[in-house]
Short mmCIF file of C-alpha atoms and ligand atoms in Angstrom, two decimals:
data_model
loop_
_atom_site.label_atom_id
_atom_site.label_comp_id
_atom_site.label_asym_id
_atom_site.label_seq_id
_atom_site.Cartn_x
_atom_site.Cartn_y
_atom_site.Cartn_z
CA MET A 1 0.07 -0.26 -0.07
CA LYS A 2 1.19 3.42 -1.10
CA LYS A 3 2.16 5.62 2.08
CA ASN A 4 0.46 8.94 3.27
CA VAL A 5 -2.66 8.53 0.43
CA SER A 6 -4.87 11.22 1.47
CA LEU A 7 -8.91 10.71 1.14
CA THR A 8 -8.77 13.08 -2.10
CA ARG A 9 -5.94 11.69 -3.72
CA TYR A 10 -7.65 8.20 -3.18
CA LEU A 11 -10.93 9.53 -4.88
CA VAL A 12 -9.22 11.11 -7.86
CA GLU A 13 -7.19 7.87 -8.44
CA GLN A 14 -10.45 5.92 -8.30
CA GLN A 15 -12.40 8.48 -10.46
CA ARG A 16 -9.32 8.63 -13.17
CA ASP A 17 -7.63 5.17 -13.30
CA ASP A 18 -10.56 3.02 -12.46
CA GLY A 19 -13.10 4.62 -13.44
CA LEU A 20 -14.97 3.81 -10.51
CA ILE A 21 -16.53 6.92 -9.11
CA PRO A 22 -18.00 9.85 -11.56
CA GLY A 23 -17.04 13.31 -10.69
CA GLN A 24 -20.14 14.42 -8.91
CA LEU A 25 -20.05 11.30 -6.59
CA ARG A 26 -16.08 12.51 -5.66
CA LEU A 27 -17.32 15.55 -4.72
CA LEU A 28 -20.13 13.99 -2.52
CA LEU A 29 -18.05 11.93 -0.80
CA GLU A 30 -15.33 14.51 -0.07
CA VAL A 31 -18.37 16.99 0.93
CA VAL A 32 -19.73 14.03 3.48
CA ALA A 33 -16.23 13.54 4.71
CA ARG A 34 -15.43 17.32 5.54
CA ALA A 35 -18.87 17.52 7.35
CA CYS A 36 -17.40 14.34 9.39
CA LYS A 37 -14.36 16.41 10.50
CA ARG A 38 -16.53 18.87 11.63
CA ILE A 39 -18.70 16.38 13.66
CA SER A 40 -15.51 14.90 15.23
CA GLN A 41 -14.29 18.57 16.41
CA SER A 42 -17.75 19.20 18.33
CA VAL A 43 -17.61 15.42 19.54
CA ASN A 44 -13.86 15.66 20.78
CA LYS A 45 -14.76 19.35 22.38
CA GLY A 46 -17.93 17.77 24.45
CA ALA A 47 -18.65 19.70 27.51
CA ILE A 48 -16.39 22.62 26.67
CA GLY A 49 -18.35 23.13 23.56
CA ASP A 50 -21.51 22.40 25.38
CA VAL A 51 -22.66 20.14 22.88
CA LEU A 52 -23.39 17.22 25.43
CA GLY A 53 -27.03 16.47 26.78
CA THR A 54 -30.54 16.26 25.47
CA ALA A 55 -31.94 18.88 23.12
CA GLY A 56 -35.41 18.64 24.68
CA SER A 57 -36.96 17.40 21.18
CA GLU A 58 -37.86 13.95 19.73
CA ASN A 59 -37.14 12.73 16.45
CA VAL A 60 -39.98 11.64 14.32
CA GLN A 61 -39.50 8.09 16.02
CA GLY A 62 -40.31 9.29 19.06
CA GLU A 63 -36.74 9.30 20.43
CA VAL A 64 -35.37 11.81 22.65
CA GLN A 65 -32.63 13.83 20.61
CA LYS A 66 -29.45 14.94 21.68
CA LYS A 67 -27.87 18.06 21.31
CA LEU A 68 -25.22 16.52 19.14
CA ASP A 69 -27.50 14.34 16.72
CA ILE A 70 -28.96 18.05 15.87
CA ILE A 71 -25.32 19.58 15.59
CA ALA A 72 -24.29 16.79 13.38
CA ASN A 73 -27.62 16.64 10.90
CA GLU A 74 -26.98 20.32 10.17
CA VAL A 75 -23.71 20.02 9.67
CA LEU A 76 -24.70 17.40 7.32
CA ILE A 77 -27.04 19.53 5.60
CA GLU A 78 -25.46 22.39 5.39
CA ALA A 79 -22.04 21.02 3.72
CA ASN A 80 -23.89 18.85 1.27
CA GLU A 81 -26.87 21.26 0.10
CA TRP A 82 -24.64 24.02 -2.36
CA GLY A 83 -22.56 21.51 -3.90
CA GLY A 84 -24.77 20.90 -6.69
CA HIS A 85 -24.39 16.93 -6.51
CA LEU A 86 -27.60 16.22 -4.64
CA ALA A 87 -31.21 16.12 -5.73
CA ALA A 88 -32.04 15.31 -1.84
CA MET A 89 -31.25 14.18 1.62
CA ALA A 90 -33.04 12.13 4.44
CA SER A 91 -31.85 11.66 8.12
CA GLU A 92 -32.88 9.62 11.38
CA GLU A 93 -33.74 12.90 12.48
CA MET A 94 -35.76 14.35 10.02
CA GLU A 95 -39.33 13.17 9.40
CA GLY A 96 -39.47 13.72 5.71
CA ILE A 97 -36.93 14.11 2.82
CA TYR A 98 -35.20 17.03 2.36
CA LEU A 99 -35.22 18.60 -0.98
CA VAL A 100 -31.93 20.45 -1.83
CA PRO A 101 -33.44 24.26 -2.16
CA ASN A 102 -33.72 26.13 -5.16
CA ARG A 103 -31.32 28.92 -4.88
CA TYR A 104 -28.91 25.78 -5.19
CA PRO A 105 -27.90 23.54 -8.49
CA HIS A 106 -29.38 20.17 -8.37
CA GLY A 107 -27.77 17.02 -9.15
CA GLU A 108 -28.50 13.33 -9.38
CA TYR A 109 -27.67 11.52 -5.95
CA LEU A 110 -29.56 10.99 -3.13
CA LEU A 111 -28.08 10.98 0.33
CA MET A 112 -29.07 9.20 3.26
CA PHE A 113 -27.40 9.65 7.18
CA ASP A 114 -27.95 8.45 10.39
CA PRO A 115 -25.93 11.62 11.58
CA LEU A 116 -24.62 10.35 15.06
CA ASP A 117 -25.09 6.84 15.85
CA GLY A 118 -25.10 5.44 19.39
CA SER A 119 -26.68 8.41 20.77
CA SER A 120 -26.98 6.73 24.21
CA ASN A 121 -23.11 7.21 24.31
CA ILE A 122 -22.23 10.60 23.66
CA ASP A 123 -22.27 11.99 27.21
CA VAL A 124 -20.34 8.91 28.78
CA ASN A 125 -17.37 9.61 26.11
CA VAL A 126 -17.72 5.99 24.30
CA SER A 127 -17.12 5.77 20.51
CA ILE A 128 -20.05 6.98 18.52
CA GLY A 129 -20.33 7.43 14.61
CA THR A 130 -22.11 9.04 11.24
CA ILE A 131 -23.48 6.14 8.80
CA PHE A 132 -24.54 6.84 5.46
CA SER A 133 -25.62 5.83 2.06
CA VAL A 134 -25.71 6.98 -1.22
CA LEU A 135 -28.78 6.23 -4.11
CA LYS A 136 -29.10 7.97 -7.36
CA LYS A 137 -32.21 9.01 -8.34
CA PRO A 138 -34.02 7.10 -10.57
CA ASP A 139 -34.47 8.84 -14.15
CA GLY A 140 -37.51 9.46 -16.03
CA HIS A 141 -39.26 12.42 -13.84
CA PRO A 142 -38.34 15.99 -12.83
CA GLY A 143 -38.07 16.43 -9.31
CA VAL A 144 -37.79 14.16 -6.41
CA THR A 145 -39.78 12.30 -3.87
CA GLU A 146 -39.68 10.10 -1.30
CA GLN A 147 -40.49 7.46 -3.46
CA ASP A 148 -37.32 7.67 -5.37
CA PHE A 149 -35.66 6.65 -1.97
CA MET A 150 -37.39 3.27 -2.01
CA GLN A 151 -34.53 1.17 -3.63
CA PRO A 152 -33.14 -1.71 -2.28
CA GLY A 153 -29.80 -1.28 -0.52
CA SER A 154 -28.15 -3.42 -3.73
CA GLN A 155 -28.46 -0.28 -5.62
CA GLN A 156 -26.12 2.21 -3.26
CA VAL A 157 -23.53 3.77 -5.24
CA ALA A 158 -21.50 4.68 -2.17
CA ALA A 159 -21.59 3.38 1.66
CA GLY A 160 -19.83 4.40 4.69
CA TYR A 161 -19.26 5.25 8.36
CA CYS A 162 -17.04 7.33 9.97
CA ILE A 163 -16.13 6.08 13.98
CA TYR A 164 -15.27 9.06 16.41
CA GLY A 165 -13.25 6.92 18.89
CA PRO A 166 -9.65 7.08 19.90
CA GLN A 167 -9.38 7.76 15.98
CA THR A 168 -11.58 9.31 13.87
CA THR A 169 -11.82 6.93 11.01
CA LEU A 170 -14.06 7.03 7.81
CA VAL A 171 -14.76 3.54 6.34
CA LEU A 172 -15.85 3.67 2.54
CA THR A 173 -17.26 1.50 -0.17
CA VAL A 174 -18.29 2.42 -3.75
CA GLY A 175 -18.43 -0.98 -4.47
CA ALA A 176 -15.09 -2.38 -4.81
CA GLY A 177 -13.69 -3.33 -1.88
CA VAL A 178 -13.55 -1.62 1.52
CA ALA A 179 -11.24 1.42 2.49
CA MET A 180 -10.16 3.14 5.83
CA PHE A 181 -8.74 6.50 6.48
CA THR A 182 -7.81 8.04 9.73
CA LEU A 183 -8.28 11.71 10.58
CA ASP A 184 -4.75 13.51 10.72
CA ARG A 185 -5.50 16.27 13.09
CA GLU A 186 -2.50 18.42 12.31
CA GLN A 187 -2.67 17.47 8.63
CA GLY A 188 -6.41 18.19 9.06
CA SER A 189 -7.21 15.05 6.11
CA PHE A 190 -8.07 11.65 5.88
CA VAL A 191 -5.06 9.24 5.24
CA LEU A 192 -5.67 5.94 3.62
CA VAL A 193 -4.59 3.16 6.69
CA GLN A 194 -6.24 0.15 4.74
CA GLU A 195 -7.36 -1.15 1.42
CA ASN A 196 -9.08 -4.20 0.78
CA VAL A 197 -10.83 -4.67 4.21
CA ARG A 198 -11.37 -8.59 4.98
CA ILE A 199 -13.51 -10.04 7.49
CA PRO A 200 -12.66 -13.41 8.60
CA GLU A 201 -15.13 -15.87 7.69
CA ASP A 202 -14.84 -17.64 11.54
CA THR A 203 -15.08 -16.05 14.54
CA LYS A 204 -15.46 -16.68 18.19
CA GLU A 205 -16.80 -13.22 19.09
CA PHE A 206 -20.36 -11.92 19.01
CA ALA A 207 -22.45 -9.07 19.76
CA ILE A 208 -25.82 -8.71 21.23
CA ASN A 209 -27.72 -6.85 23.95
CA MET A 210 -27.85 -9.77 26.24
CA SER A 211 -30.59 -7.98 28.39
CA ASN A 212 -33.15 -8.84 25.51
CA MET A 213 -32.73 -12.42 26.10
CA ARG A 214 -35.95 -13.18 27.57
CA HIS A 215 -37.23 -11.61 24.66
CA TRP A 216 -35.37 -13.54 21.57
CA ASP A 217 -37.15 -15.70 19.38
CA ALA A 218 -36.25 -19.55 19.67
CA PRO A 219 -33.51 -19.46 16.54
CA VAL A 220 -31.13 -16.30 17.88
CA LYS A 221 -31.66 -18.00 21.83
CA ARG A 222 -30.25 -21.37 20.09
CA TYR A 223 -27.42 -19.49 18.47
CA VAL A 224 -26.50 -17.49 21.46
CA ASP A 225 -27.24 -20.68 24.04
CA GLU A 226 -24.52 -22.60 21.88
CA CYS A 227 -22.18 -20.07 21.83
CA LEU A 228 -22.22 -19.91 25.68
CA ALA A 229 -21.95 -23.46 26.23
CA GLY A 230 -18.34 -22.70 25.23
CA VAL A 231 -15.99 -25.61 24.65
CA GLU A 232 -18.10 -28.20 26.09
CA GLY A 233 -21.11 -27.14 24.04
CA PRO A 234 -21.93 -28.05 19.98
CA ARG A 235 -19.59 -25.52 19.30
CA GLY A 236 -16.66 -27.05 20.84
CA LYS A 237 -15.45 -23.18 21.09
CA ASP A 238 -15.14 -20.54 23.92
CA PHE A 239 -16.97 -17.35 22.63
CA ASN A 240 -16.34 -14.12 23.83
CA MET A 241 -18.84 -11.40 23.93
CA ARG A 242 -18.84 -7.54 23.08
CA TRP A 243 -21.69 -5.06 23.10
CA ILE A 244 -20.81 -1.17 22.55
CA ALA A 245 -24.32 0.23 22.06
CA SER A 246 -22.78 1.88 19.54
CA MET A 247 -23.34 -0.01 15.72
CA VAL A 248 -20.58 2.39 14.36
CA ALA A 249 -18.52 0.49 17.06
CA ASP A 250 -19.41 -3.06 16.93
CA VAL A 251 -18.99 -2.87 13.15
CA HIS A 252 -16.13 -1.48 13.21
CA ARG A 253 -14.74 -4.23 15.48
CA ILE A 254 -15.91 -6.69 13.33
CA MET A 255 -14.09 -5.04 10.07
CA THR A 256 -11.07 -4.99 12.01
CA ARG A 257 -10.69 -8.64 13.53
CA GLY A 258 -13.98 -10.56 12.69
CA GLY A 259 -17.27 -11.19 14.88
CA ILE A 260 -20.90 -11.03 14.49
CA PHE A 261 -23.45 -8.27 15.33
CA MET A 262 -27.26 -9.16 16.05
CA TYR A 263 -29.93 -6.77 16.68
CA PRO A 264 -32.91 -9.22 15.89
CA TRP A 265 -36.65 -8.91 16.19
CA ASP A 266 -37.78 -9.46 19.70
CA LYS A 267 -40.89 -9.40 21.38
CA ARG A 268 -40.90 -5.87 23.22
CA GLU A 269 -42.37 -4.32 19.96
CA PRO A 270 -43.48 -7.55 18.34
CA HIS A 271 -45.13 -5.28 15.27
CA LYS A 272 -41.87 -3.75 14.87
CA PRO A 273 -39.28 -5.76 12.34
CA GLY A 274 -36.49 -4.57 14.48
CA LYS A 275 -35.00 -1.35 16.29
CA LEU A 276 -32.29 -0.64 13.81
CA ARG A 277 -33.29 1.48 10.61
CA LEU A 278 -32.80 -0.31 6.86
CA MET A 279 -32.13 2.49 5.04
CA TYR A 280 -29.27 4.60 6.52
CA GLU A 281 -28.29 2.04 9.34
CA ALA A 282 -28.37 -1.74 7.94
CA ASN A 283 -28.40 -0.91 4.43
CA PRO A 284 -24.70 0.78 4.36
CA MET A 285 -23.68 -1.51 7.01
CA ALA A 286 -24.48 -4.63 5.11
CA TRP A 287 -22.96 -3.58 2.06
CA LEU A 288 -19.81 -2.40 3.80
CA VAL A 289 -19.99 -5.89 5.16
CA GLU A 290 -20.80 -7.67 2.02
CA GLN A 291 -17.67 -5.82 0.33
CA ALA A 292 -15.52 -7.07 3.08
CA GLY A 293 -16.11 -10.63 2.34
CA GLY A 294 -19.24 -10.88 5.55
CA ALA A 295 -22.51 -11.38 5.05
CA ALA A 296 -25.93 -9.53 6.01
CA THR A 297 -29.21 -10.71 6.79
CA ASN A 298 -32.63 -10.13 8.80
CA GLY A 299 -32.56 -13.83 9.65
CA LYS A 300 -34.35 -14.66 6.18
CA GLN A 301 -33.74 -12.72 3.81
CA ARG A 302 -30.04 -10.70 2.85
CA ILE A 303 -30.60 -7.44 4.14
CA LEU A 304 -29.34 -5.54 0.73
CA ASP A 305 -32.43 -7.65 -1.54
CA LEU A 306 -35.39 -6.11 0.98
CA GLN A 307 -37.50 -3.85 -0.94
CA PRO A 308 -37.94 -0.63 0.94
CA THR A 309 -41.62 0.96 1.58
CA GLN A 310 -41.04 3.74 4.01
CA LEU A 311 -38.00 6.03 4.52
CA HIS A 312 -37.73 5.04 8.64
CA GLU A 313 -38.32 1.42 7.99
CA ARG A 314 -36.71 -0.81 10.78
CA VAL A 315 -35.07 -4.22 10.36
CA SER A 316 -33.91 -7.08 12.32
CA VAL A 317 -30.11 -7.40 11.53
CA ILE A 318 -27.71 -10.28 12.04
CA LEU A 319 -23.89 -9.14 10.05
CA GLY A 320 -20.65 -10.14 10.15
CA SER A 321 -18.24 -13.02 9.66
CA LYS A 322 -19.94 -15.19 6.88
CA ASN A 323 -20.01 -18.56 8.36
CA GLU A 324 -21.54 -17.47 11.66
CA VAL A 325 -24.23 -15.45 9.87
CA GLU A 326 -25.01 -17.88 7.64
CA LYS A 327 -25.33 -20.13 10.54
CA VAL A 328 -28.06 -18.08 12.39
CA THR A 329 -29.71 -17.66 8.97
CA ARG A 330 -29.95 -21.37 8.73
CA TYR A 331 -31.44 -21.77 12.45
CA HIS A 332 -34.33 -19.18 11.28
CA SER A 333 -35.24 -21.36 8.31
CA GLU A 334 -35.13 -24.41 10.16
CA ALA A 335 -37.18 -23.07 13.24
P1 AHM B 1 -28.98 5.46 17.78
O1 AHM B 1 -29.51 5.52 16.15
O2 AHM B 1 -30.66 6.04 18.12
O3 AHM B 1 -28.08 5.72 18.47
O4 AHM B 1 -29.65 3.55 17.87
C1 AHM B 1 -28.96 2.95 17.39
C2 AHM B 1 -28.10 2.41 18.31
C3 AHM B 1 -27.31 1.32 17.67
O5 AHM B 1 -26.15 1.92 17.20
C4 AHM B 1 -27.00 0.53 18.80
O6 AHM B 1 -26.40 -1.07 18.27
C5 AHM B 1 -28.06 0.17 19.24
O7 AHM B 1 -28.94 1.31 19.42
C6 AHM B 1 -28.03 0.27 20.92
O8 AHM B 1 -29.48 -0.28 21.39
P2 AHM B 1 -29.62 -0.75 22.83
O9 AHM B 1 -29.32 0.18 23.70
O10 AHM B 1 -31.10 -1.33 22.69
O11 AHM B 1 -28.40 -1.94 23.01
MG1 MG B 2 -28.50 5.24 14.67
#
């Protein structure tokens, strides 16, 4: 791997040499990265920047909004609305889609994001992140509607996340593998630290919120019971458990050393397919994981094949090391 390659250079080379990304998409990704840099600054300041605590409002899903949820949402909108690369945006923190104002030129891309994932970890100084997904607006009609966003995850043209942890790292795919870039604060730019990220197919580490165990469905319970049985059980090996409660941080660990992450449907709110959102949480993560050789399903189907019907649709999520995800998915089909 070449040394000291900035995100800008990486994207320019992808556009020029490999023809992988059109100029407008390159601009979009640079702008998202710039916004993540700004969010990272706010996250780092914490109490000094008066950014901790709740904002005193709720989002469309009835969740209490943190100050940083709102700040991150505004940063992403302001950074992206004027560049001419977007037709519209959608976010966990906004009920409907956000149309690019008419005073700015309009582009052909649709950007979706969870501006600050892992909100419950903001105030306790644990890793959080931004997740984003990019689609192309379907041709054939002027303007843009919510319906234009209703495309399965397999139609994404770019996806990524930025984790605000001990390091700020941007993880990106445009459909040709996964690359990681860490923010060099002195230089002020993201620097390539890993190309062709690969998730090991096998693992001895699982991530699930165990406090929900009594509400799980039988196949999930079976899988976790077998992990817990350790070397004496049917798996014949001891498993380790991690749960950070920031999907970005749990997925980043899996990207780095493998593992399986589950936020399955459970009986607490049986009418909801899951907790996590399909369009701006599960789809981008599922594509990244697949691009790194892993798998992502809702227990029954590949997440990227699901046809969305609503912007804030929820989904059951099982993703990570391929052989483990296939095992949990098989347990669902056997049940
Ligand atoms: P958020 O988008 O409101 O932060 O919620 C999503 C988060 C995920 O990052 C994480 O995996 C999950 O919620 C944690 O949920 P729980 O607190 O139920 O363990
Ligand atoms: Mg989230």
